[in-house]
Amino acid sequence: MNNKGSEWNRWDLHFHTPSSYDYKDKTVTNIEIIEELKKQSIKVFAVTDHHVIDLERYKELRELGKKKGVTVLPGIEFLSDSKGKDPIHFIGIFSEKADIDHIWGSLKYKTDINKVYSENKKPNEVYCNLKDTINLVKELGGIVTIHAGAKHASVEGITNSLPHAMAQKVDIAHIVDIYELGKESDQEGYKKNVFPHIKKYIPMIICSDNHSIKHYKTKQNLWIKGEPSFEGLKHALTEPEGRFHIGAEPEALRRVRQNKTKYIKSLRVKRKGKFEQQNEWFENIEVPLNNELVSIIGNKGSGKSALSDIIALCCDAEHSSDHMFLHKNKFKKRGLADRFTAEVEFESGTTTEAKTLLDSVDENQQRLVRYLPQSYFEKVCNEIGKVDAFRSEIEKVVFQYVPIEQKLGCTSFKSLIDLKKVASEKEIHHLNEQLAQINEEIIALEDQTSPNHKTSLLNSKIVKKQELDVHLANKPNPISDPSIQEETPEILQKKNQLSEYRKAQTEIETELTKIRLGISERSKSVLQCTNLIQEIESIASDISLVKERSQKLSADCNFVLDKVVSFKFNKQIILDTVDKLKKDNIASQKQLELQENWEEKPSDELSLASKLQFYISKANQISSELSGEQKEYQNYLTELQEWEQQEAAIKGDIETPGSLTFIDKEIEYLEKELFVKLEESREKRIDLSLKIFTKKSEIKSFYDEVKTDITYKLESSQVSGLNIASSFSCSNSFVTSLLTHIKQNVTSSFRGTVEGANLLVEELVSPTNWNDAHSVGEFLKNIIEYLEFDKRSDKGSKERTFIGDTTKNREELYNYLFGLKFLDPHYALQQQGKDLEQLSPGEKGALLLVFYLLLDKEDIPLIIDQPEDNLDNNSVAQVLVPYIKEAKKYRQIIMVTHNPNLAIVADSEQIIRVKIDKENNNKFSFDSGGIEQENINNHIVQVLEGTAPAFTSRRDKYKI
């Protein structure tokens, strides 16, 4: 019969009937006993009359109990030879299936009970040898309980003053199975002092020791978890701390009673449509589920993952793409999935909406279980790319431990961190704006380091030098002033006028050059003033927004915002300045304009441009009036002046672009100053990056604050070296993102797709401690060095390469790299200081499972599909089992497994053995029950141990 396996029930293992010599009301009937115990919700009781087994009464009670669902165990209470002031009482209990006639015959004639019949002694006058009688009970297949603690006739009656008496108590402890206490408080002394001393944990019980069914009562309820049978009791002895409970109610029952919507009662799968004989599969299947640990076992291909996948589907669990059975390329592909529907019923009586097995998980619905499919585990354990997804799982669990008063009204880890990091993010934004500006400056400087740039300058110098040489060679031939020999007053006057006009012309041209420069400078100032206004207005807008958002806060905290921050911006001062600059430019511009009819205007009304034209006109007029040698001489002077002006223009100065002096200065700058200035700018950029790092570290500190409580949980746990650290590490896409900005088809450190990526990881990324500012700064410096110098060991070169030739878009690269866009704080699950990424797949598997079992405070069912596949047996037994046993105290766990350590050592309350009969139309079937049930035990040996002979063979080889 399929059932939920081991469940908590009330038991009474010390109960008397009228067959006991000291039972007062001998009129009590067996049916009265059964009905009262049924009424008291006693599922199992043991008949333990003094020195007698009333065969007829027991057999009748057993049959009556079967009809009422009450198991009656045969037993007997012994008085031992006195070890103190009172004889010790102990009890033998046997199976309801045992040959009770043989048992009673053996006890009756092989112990001193025979004196009741041979010597006519009363039952309370007979004392049985304690050790001999216990050994006999064990030989007959029974178990032994002994009175202990403050209970009357307890083993504690043996004195503690004599060494041999103490040794006697220890010997007794090692041969009995259960201590029967007189009061609940006796447990603590045994747990704290006795059991550690004798190195054995003995189950403790409190029973009614009832002698009057009409006044039935117990000092406290006794609960035992297991099949309500002798086999269930024997199995409970193997888990004394987990399967016995004295008290009003076991914690597991209380938890289910208070959270019925979080415990699955059963899974139902049925056919939709007409029956198809060739594809029977799930034909009206209903699988009951225990509220603690359920282990689903079966041979390969037996449908183990089918149950876990179907439950996950019905409960809209995550990781549906990793289903093993309900996979698009497996069962769903065969055209069968839409022919079956499934639903899950919870202990509350609510049922999930029926879904066909072809349906998908509804991502918008709240998930009712947490599902860890086998394939998902493998991906997380083996693929680095999945680690980011797991980090979000860590964040969810960390958030569970944040006290409600520290969650600041946030409903998720992300929203809490986002709230805490607002100010830091704004500062990072402003730092990134500064970074973008300095990157532009650096790129401009780098462009000047290009060999092409220097070659271009050298070529320009050659051209300009050739131009100068040609110009010098074309200097006008000198002509002597013919008037030196003979100069009439008339010619002298014209020469003086011509000289004055030319002098005035030169002065005006110089003044016009100054005016043009002034207009340029004022126009630049106008632009800068306009930008300043926009920048200040932007700041003012930000401050206004901050004040607007903070109105409620200031009201709640009772402070005046205007007293906290005030902002005064007199834009008019700048506008007046701009207006004056513009007016000055307009006035200056008029001096550059040639006026209409300038010939007719008075001299003082002429613009400089008009005056220039006036003097040029006058000079030309006088020149035209000269004749012969004098005219030729004046033409020579004009040509010489123009030649000298052109020579000056070719040579130029350091302020005149394109001139020879300017080019020489540029070349000198490239050779002596450029790289110094570039390195200074790069150092400033590193400083700016480290300021960004500092701000990101402030955000990381919020991660430390949030994880305080979970850290305490870890420190108080037994998992050695397990830690959740707040940490920086470059994102998994960092290497790929960085290389997209680098040319890998040119000679450089990073040449070659694979080779370049390997060098980047091995020499730069891996050695960097992303949590150390100095190490991050060195990484940033090294990246630039590797881009400018070929660092390959076999092909490296000491010659600098222009960085523009090894990169694609420096602006995007620098803003990404030096803005630390790839670096964000996160939680890292660590073992002995090693991050998840650094662990082997097996180590990851163990760590992940411990994480979910130990730390996850969610109380919805946890479903795990074959977690042991990535673990060795030692990890399963030593690491996983203790935490499965701990976790099942707080949530329902459904586990698909083929590992006996998980199913048996973790003490599964329910074993479900599944099977798909491929020879019989793929019919799905299952068998369910507790480990102690014979049919389930056989399945365990067949499936998990590989048949009994195989298990025996392995056991015999173990040298223990």
PDB file of N, CA, C and O in Angstrom, residues 478-530:
ATOM      1  N   PRO A 478      68.681  94.783 -55.591  1.00  0.00           N
ATOM      2  CA  PRO A 478      68.703  96.153 -55.044  1.00  0.00           C
ATOM      3  C   PRO A 478      68.873  97.216 -56.146  1.00  0.00           C
ATOM      4  O   PRO A 478      69.561  96.984 -57.139  1.00  0.00           O
ATOM      5  N   ILE A 479      68.170  98.284 -55.960  1.00  0.00           N
ATOM      6  CA  ILE A 479      68.247  99.428 -56.885  1.00  0.00           C
ATOM      7  C   ILE A 479      68.576 100.662 -56.057  1.00  0.00           C
ATOM      8  O   ILE A 479      67.910 100.927 -55.037  1.00  0.00           O
ATOM      9  N   SER A 480      69.544 101.394 -56.493  1.00  0.00           N
ATOM     10  CA  SER A 480      69.948 102.606 -55.753  1.00  0.00           C
ATOM     11  C   SER A 480      68.942 103.728 -55.988  1.00  0.00           C
ATOM     12  O   SER A 480      68.312 103.815 -57.038  1.00  0.00           O
ATOM     13  N   ASP A 481      68.849 104.541 -54.957  1.00  0.00           N
ATOM     14  CA  ASP A 481      67.931 105.684 -55.035  1.00  0.00           C
ATOM     15  C   ASP A 481      68.528 106.718 -55.990  1.00  0.00           C
ATOM     16  O   ASP A 481      69.593 107.298 -55.707  1.00  0.00           O
ATOM     17  N   PRO A 482      67.862 106.915 -57.130  1.00  0.00           N
ATOM     18  CA  PRO A 482      68.437 107.845 -58.125  1.00  0.00           C
ATOM     19  C   PRO A 482      68.434 109.284 -57.648  1.00  0.00           C
ATOM     20  O   PRO A 482      69.146 110.124 -58.180  1.00  0.00           O
ATOM     21  N   SER A 483      67.667 109.591 -56.663  1.00  0.00           N
ATOM     22  CA  SER A 483      67.547 110.983 -56.216  1.00  0.00           C
ATOM     23  C   SER A 483      68.706 111.402 -55.334  1.00  0.00           C
ATOM     24  O   SER A 483      68.785 112.546 -54.910  1.00  0.00           O
ATOM     25  N   ILE A 484      69.584 110.441 -54.982  1.00  0.00           N
ATOM     26  CA  ILE A 484      70.733 110.798 -54.133  1.00  0.00           C
ATOM     27  C   ILE A 484      71.646 111.794 -54.844  1.00  0.00           C
ATOM     28  O   ILE A 484      72.169 112.735 -54.248  1.00  0.00           O
ATOM     29  N   GLN A 485      71.764 111.579 -56.189  1.00  0.00           N
ATOM     30  CA  GLN A 485      72.607 112.496 -56.946  1.00  0.00           C
ATOM     31  C   GLN A 485      71.870 113.815 -57.213  1.00  0.00           C
ATOM     32  O   GLN A 485      72.439 114.896 -57.147  1.00  0.00           O
ATOM     33  N   GLU A 486      70.594 113.689 -57.523  1.00  0.00           N
ATOM     34  CA  GLU A 486      69.850 114.902 -57.885  1.00  0.00           C
ATOM     35  C   GLU A 486      68.428 114.767 -57.377  1.00  0.00           C
ATOM     36  O   GLU A 486      67.666 113.924 -57.858  1.00  0.00           O
ATOM     37  N   GLU A 487      68.076 115.497 -56.373  1.00  0.00           N
ATOM     38  CA  GLU A 487      66.735 115.367 -55.769  1.00  0.00           C
ATOM     39  C   GLU A 487      66.124 116.755 -55.702  1.00  0.00           C
ATOM     40  O   GLU A 487      66.518 117.598 -54.905  1.00  0.00           O
ATOM     41  N   THR A 488      65.076 116.953 -56.556  1.00  0.00           N
ATOM     42  CA  THR A 488      64.382 118.241 -56.587  1.00  0.00           C
ATOM     43  C   THR A 488      63.447 118.324 -55.410  1.00  0.00           C
ATOM     44  O   THR A 488      63.040 117.314 -54.846  1.00  0.00           O
ATOM     45  N   PRO A 489      63.094 119.497 -54.981  1.00  0.00           N
ATOM     46  CA  PRO A 489      62.133 119.662 -53.875  1.00  0.00           C
ATOM     47  C   PRO A 489      60.809 118.929 -54.143  1.00  0.00           C
ATOM     48  O   PRO A 489      60.201 118.378 -53.241  1.00  0.00           O
ATOM     49  N   GLU A 490      60.435 118.915 -55.373  1.00  0.00           N
ATOM     50  CA  GLU A 490      59.158 118.267 -55.728  1.00  0.00           C
ATOM     51  C   GLU A 490      59.236 116.746 -55.495  1.00  0.00           C
ATOM     52  O   GLU A 490      58.332 116.143 -54.914  1.00  0.00           O
ATOM     53  N   ILE A 491      60.363 116.182 -55.971  1.00  0.00           N
ATOM     54  CA  ILE A 491      60.522 114.717 -55.790  1.00  0.00           C
ATOM     55  C   ILE A 491      60.674 114.389 -54.320  1.00  0.00           C
ATOM     56  O   ILE A 491      60.096 113.415 -53.821  1.00  0.00           O
ATOM     57  N   LEU A 492      61.395 115.206 -53.590  1.00  0.00           N
ATOM     58  CA  LEU A 492      61.580 114.956 -52.159  1.00  0.00           C
ATOM     59  C   LEU A 492      60.250 114.976 -51.425  1.00  0.00           C
ATOM     60  O   LEU A 492      59.983 114.162 -50.553  1.00  0.00           O
ATOM     61  N   GLN A 493      59.413 115.936 -51.784  1.00  0.00           N
ATOM     62  CA  GLN A 493      58.081 116.009 -51.144  1.00  0.00           C
ATOM     63  C   GLN A 493      57.268 114.743 -51.417  1.00  0.00           C
ATOM     64  O   GLN A 493      56.639 114.198 -50.524  1.00  0.00           O
ATOM     65  N   LYS A 494      57.300 114.290 -52.656  1.00  0.00           N
ATOM     66  CA  LYS A 494      56.524 113.077 -53.003  1.00  0.00           C
ATOM     67  C   LYS A 494      57.081 111.842 -52.286  1.00  0.00           C
ATOM     68  O   LYS A 494      56.316 110.973 -51.821  1.00  0.00           O
ATOM     69  N   LYS A 495      58.419 111.799 -52.192  1.00  0.00           N
ATOM     70  CA  LYS A 495      59.020 110.653 -51.487  1.00  0.00           C
ATOM     71  C   LYS A 495      58.594 110.644 -50.021  1.00  0.00           C
ATOM     72  O   LYS A 495      58.274 109.606 -49.455  1.00  0.00           O
ATOM     73  N   ASN A 496      58.625 111.805 -49.395  1.00  0.00           N
ATOM     74  CA  ASN A 496      58.236 111.879 -47.978  1.00  0.00           C
ATOM     75  C   ASN A 496      56.764 111.497 -47.780  1.00  0.00           C
ATOM     76  O   ASN A 496      56.401 110.801 -46.829  1.00  0.00           O
ATOM     77  N   GLN A 497      55.899 111.994 -48.707  1.00  0.00           N
ATOM     78  CA  GLN A 497      54.477 111.623 -48.615  1.00  0.00           C
ATOM     79  C   GLN A 497      54.296 110.113 -48.786  1.00  0.00           C
ATOM     80  O   GLN A 497      53.530 109.476 -48.056  1.00  0.00           O
ATOM     81  N   LEU A 498      54.987 109.586 -49.779  1.00  0.00           N
ATOM     82  CA  LEU A 498      54.873 108.139 -50.041  1.00  0.00           C
ATOM     83  C   LEU A 498      55.350 107.336 -48.829  1.00  0.00           C
ATOM     84  O   LEU A 498      54.721 106.336 -48.439  1.00  0.00           O
ATOM     85  N   SER A 499      56.437 107.817 -48.203  1.00  0.00           N
ATOM     86  CA  SER A 499      56.949 107.120 -47.004  1.00  0.00           C
ATOM     87  C   SER A 499      55.941 107.173 -45.869  1.00  0.00           C
ATOM     88  O   SER A 499      55.720 106.202 -45.148  1.00  0.00           O
ATOM     89  N   GLU A 500      55.299 108.332 -45.690  1.00  0.00           N
ATOM     90  CA  GLU A 500      54.301 108.467 -44.619  1.00  0.00           C
ATOM     91  C   GLU A 500      53.099 107.556 -44.871  1.00  0.00           C
ATOM     92  O   GLU A 500      52.554 106.930 -43.947  1.00  0.00           O
ATOM     93  N   TYR A 501      52.652 107.517 -46.123  1.00  0.00           N
ATOM     94  CA  TYR A 501      51.508 106.666 -46.465  1.00  0.00           C
ATOM     95  C   TYR A 501      51.834 105.192 -46.207  1.00  0.00           C
ATOM     96  O   TYR A 501      51.016 104.440 -45.676  1.00  0.00           O
ATOM     97  N   ARG A 502      53.038 104.800 -46.607  1.00  0.00           N
ATOM     98  CA  ARG A 502      53.423 103.386 -46.391  1.00  0.00           C
ATOM     99  C   ARG A 502      53.552 103.069 -44.892  1.00  0.00           C
ATOM    100  O   ARG A 502      53.169 101.999 -44.432  1.00  0.00           O
ATOM    101  N   LYS A 503      54.073 104.044 -44.139  1.00  0.00           N
ATOM    102  CA  LYS A 503      54.186 103.848 -42.695  1.00  0.00           C
ATOM    103  C   LYS A 503      52.796 103.724 -42.067  1.00  0.00           C
ATOM    104  O   LYS A 503      52.523 102.848 -41.229  1.00  0.00           O
ATOM    105  N   ALA A 504      51.886 104.605 -42.483  1.00  0.00           N
ATOM    106  CA  ALA A 504      50.504 104.556 -41.971  1.00  0.00           C
ATOM    107  C   ALA A 504      49.844 103.240 -42.363  1.00  0.00           C
ATOM    108  O   ALA A 504      49.089 102.632 -41.582  1.00  0.00           O
ATOM    109  N   GLN A 505      50.112 102.802 -43.593  1.00  0.00           N
ATOM    110  CA  GLN A 505      49.541 101.535 -44.071  1.00  0.00           C
ATOM    111  C   GLN A 505      49.999 100.371 -43.188  1.00  0.00           C
ATOM    112  O   GLN A 505      49.192  99.541 -42.777  1.00  0.00           O
ATOM    113  N   THR A 506      51.307 100.354 -42.878  1.00  0.00           N
ATOM    114  CA  THR A 506      51.852  99.265 -42.030  1.00  0.00           C
ATOM    115  C   THR A 506      51.247  99.308 -40.637  1.00  0.00           C
ATOM    116  O   THR A 506      50.881  98.270 -40.055  1.00  0.00           O
ATOM    117  N   GLU A 507      51.131 100.536 -40.082  1.00  0.00           N
ATOM    118  CA  GLU A 507      50.562 100.661 -38.727  1.00  0.00           C
ATOM    119  C   GLU A 507      49.101 100.189 -38.703  1.00  0.00           C
ATOM    120  O   GLU A 507      48.667  99.525 -37.753  1.00  0.00           O
ATOM    121  N   ILE A 508      48.339 100.565 -39.740  1.00  0.00           N
ATOM    122  CA  ILE A 508      46.919 100.156 -39.789  1.00  0.00           C
ATOM    123  C   ILE A 508      46.809  98.636 -39.945  1.00  0.00           C
ATOM    124  O   ILE A 508      45.960  97.994 -39.306  1.00  0.00           O
ATOM    125  N   GLU A 509      47.652  98.056 -40.786  1.00  0.00           N
ATOM    126  CA  GLU A 509      47.618  96.590 -40.954  1.00  0.00           C
ATOM    127  C   GLU A 509      47.920  95.890 -39.631  1.00  0.00           C
ATOM    128  O   GLU A 509      47.301  94.880 -39.292  1.00  0.00           O
ATOM    129  N   THR A 510      48.894  96.425 -38.878  1.00  0.00           N
ATOM    130  CA  THR A 510      49.206  95.852 -37.551  1.00  0.00           C
ATOM    131  C   THR A 510      48.004  95.977 -36.618  1.00  0.00           C
ATOM    132  O   THR A 510      47.644  95.044 -35.882  1.00  0.00           O
ATOM    133  N   GLU A 511      47.355  97.165 -36.643  1.00  0.00           N
ATOM    134  CA  GLU A 511      46.180  97.395 -35.789  1.00  0.00           C
ATOM    135  C   GLU A 511      45.033  96.473 -36.187  1.00  0.00           C
ATOM    136  O   GLU A 511      44.318  95.938 -35.323  1.00  0.00           O
ATOM    137  N   LEU A 512      44.833  96.270 -37.495  1.00  0.00           N
ATOM    138  CA  LEU A 512      43.760  95.370 -37.955  1.00  0.00           C
ATOM    139  C   LEU A 512      44.009  93.932 -37.497  1.00  0.00           C
ATOM    140  O   LEU A 512      43.070  93.212 -37.150  1.00  0.00           O
ATOM    141  N   THR A 513      45.266  93.530 -37.513  1.00  0.00           N
ATOM    142  CA  THR A 513      45.610  92.173 -37.023  1.00  0.00           C
ATOM    143  C   THR A 513      45.236  92.040 -35.552  1.00  0.00           C
ATOM    144  O   THR A 513      44.670  91.032 -35.118  1.00  0.00           O
ATOM    145  N   LYS A 514      45.542  93.091 -34.756  1.00  0.00           N
ATOM    146  CA  LYS A 514      45.186  93.067 -33.325  1.00  0.00           C
ATOM    147  C   LYS A 514      43.673  93.023 -33.142  1.00  0.00           C
ATOM    148  O   LYS A 514      43.156  92.329 -32.248  1.00  0.00           O
ATOM    149  N   ILE A 515      42.966  93.800 -33.995  1.00  0.00           N
ATOM    150  CA  ILE A 515      41.500  93.828 -33.886  1.00  0.00           C
ATOM    151  C   ILE A 515      40.923  92.441 -34.186  1.00  0.00           C
ATOM    152  O   ILE A 515      40.024  91.961 -33.478  1.00  0.00           O
ATOM    153  N   ARG A 516      41.437  91.792 -35.244  1.00  0.00           N
ATOM    154  CA  ARG A 516      40.944  90.450 -35.576  1.00  0.00           C
ATOM    155  C   ARG A 516      41.203  89.470 -34.423  1.00  0.00           C
ATOM    156  O   ARG A 516      40.355  88.638 -34.086  1.00  0.00           O
ATOM    157  N   LEU A 517      42.407  89.549 -33.838  1.00  0.00           N
ATOM    158  CA  LEU A 517      42.730  88.687 -32.692  1.00  0.00           C
ATOM    159  C   LEU A 517      41.800  88.990 -31.517  1.00  0.00           C
ATOM    160  O   LEU A 517      41.322  88.076 -30.829  1.00  0.00           O
ATOM    161  N   GLY A 518      41.506  90.270 -31.292  1.00  0.00           N
ATOM    162  CA  GLY A 518      40.604  90.651 -30.206  1.00  0.00           C
ATOM    163  C   GLY A 518      39.203  90.107 -30.415  1.00  0.00           C
ATOM    164  O   GLY A 518      38.554  89.633 -29.469  1.00  0.00           O
ATOM    165  N   ILE A 519      38.721  90.188 -31.664  1.00  0.00           N
ATOM    166  CA  ILE A 519      37.390  89.644 -31.964  1.00  0.00           C
ATOM    167  C   ILE A 519      37.362  88.145 -31.676  1.00  0.00           C
ATOM    168  O   ILE A 519      36.411  87.614 -31.082  1.00  0.00           O
ATOM    169  N   SER A 520      38.428  87.429 -32.076  1.00  0.00           N
ATOM    170  CA  SER A 520      38.506  85.974 -31.856  1.00  0.00           C
ATOM    171  C   SER A 520      38.487  85.645 -30.362  1.00  0.00           C
ATOM    172  O   SER A 520      37.769  84.750 -29.915  1.00  0.00           O
ATOM    173  N   GLU A 521      39.295  86.390 -29.580  1.00  0.00           N
ATOM    174  CA  GLU A 521      39.373  86.131 -28.135  1.00  0.00           C
ATOM    175  C   GLU A 521      38.030  86.418 -27.459  1.00  0.00           C
ATOM    176  O   GLU A 521      37.577  85.666 -26.591  1.00  0.00           O
ATOM    177  N   ARG A 522      37.391  87.533 -27.842  1.00  0.00           N
ATOM    178  CA  ARG A 522      36.094  87.863 -27.231  1.00  0.00           C
ATOM    179  C   ARG A 522      35.021  86.854 -27.620  1.00  0.00           C
ATOM    180  O   ARG A 522      34.182  86.477 -26.802  1.00  0.00           O
ATOM    181  N   SER A 523      35.045  86.361 -28.863  1.00  0.00           N
ATOM    182  CA  SER A 523      34.075  85.352 -29.311  1.00  0.00           C
ATOM    183  C   SER A 523      34.247  84.060 -28.502  1.00  0.00           C
ATOM    184  O   SER A 523      33.268  83.407 -28.111  1.00  0.00           O
ATOM    185  N   LYS A 524      35.506  83.709 -28.251  1.00  0.00           N
ATOM    186  CA  LYS A 524      35.789  82.527 -27.420  1.00  0.00           C
ATOM    187  C   LYS A 524      35.270  82.728 -26.003  1.00  0.00           C
ATOM    188  O   LYS A 524      34.677  81.817 -25.402  1.00  0.00           O
ATOM    189  N   SER A 525      35.470  83.916 -25.459  1.00  0.00           N
ATOM    190  CA  SER A 525      34.974  84.223 -24.102  1.00  0.00           C
ATOM    191  C   SER A 525      33.453  84.167 -24.043  1.00  0.00           C
ATOM    192  O   SER A 525      32.867  83.701 -23.048  1.00  0.00           O
ATOM    193  N   VAL A 526      32.791  84.672 -25.101  1.00  0.00           N
ATOM    194  CA  VAL A 526      31.321  84.608 -25.156  1.00  0.00           C
ATOM    195  C   VAL A 526      30.856  83.163 -25.077  1.00  0.00           C
ATOM    196  O   VAL A 526      29.919  82.819 -24.344  1.00  0.00           O
ATOM    197  N   LEU A 527      31.526  82.285 -25.845  1.00  0.00           N
ATOM    198  CA  LEU A 527      31.157  80.856 -25.842  1.00  0.00           C
ATOM    199  C   LEU A 527      31.374  80.246 -24.464  1.00  0.00           C
ATOM    200  O   LEU A 527      30.526  79.515 -23.943  1.00  0.00           O
ATOM    201  N   GLN A 528      32.505  80.549 -23.827  1.00  0.00           N
ATOM    202  CA  GLN A 528      32.803  80.002 -22.501  1.00  0.00           C
ATOM    203  C   GLN A 528      31.819  80.512 -21.456  1.00  0.00           C
ATOM    204  O   GLN A 528      31.403  79.758 -20.567  1.00  0.00           O
ATOM    205  N   CYS A 529      31.461  81.772 -21.566  1.00  0.00           N
ATOM    206  CA  CYS A 529      30.461  82.322 -20.630  1.00  0.00           C
ATOM    207  C   CYS A 529      29.110  81.644 -20.804  1.00  0.00           C
ATOM    208  O   CYS A 529      28.413  81.339 -19.822  1.00  0.00           O
ATOM    209  N   THR A 530      28.731  81.407 -22.055  1.00  0.00           N
ATOM    210  CA  THR A 530      27.457  80.720 -22.331  1.00  0.00           C
ATOM    211  C   THR A 530      27.488  79.303 -21.753  1.00  0.00           C
ATOM    212  O   THR A 530      26.505  78.848 -21.141  1.00  0.00           O
TER     213      THR A 530
END
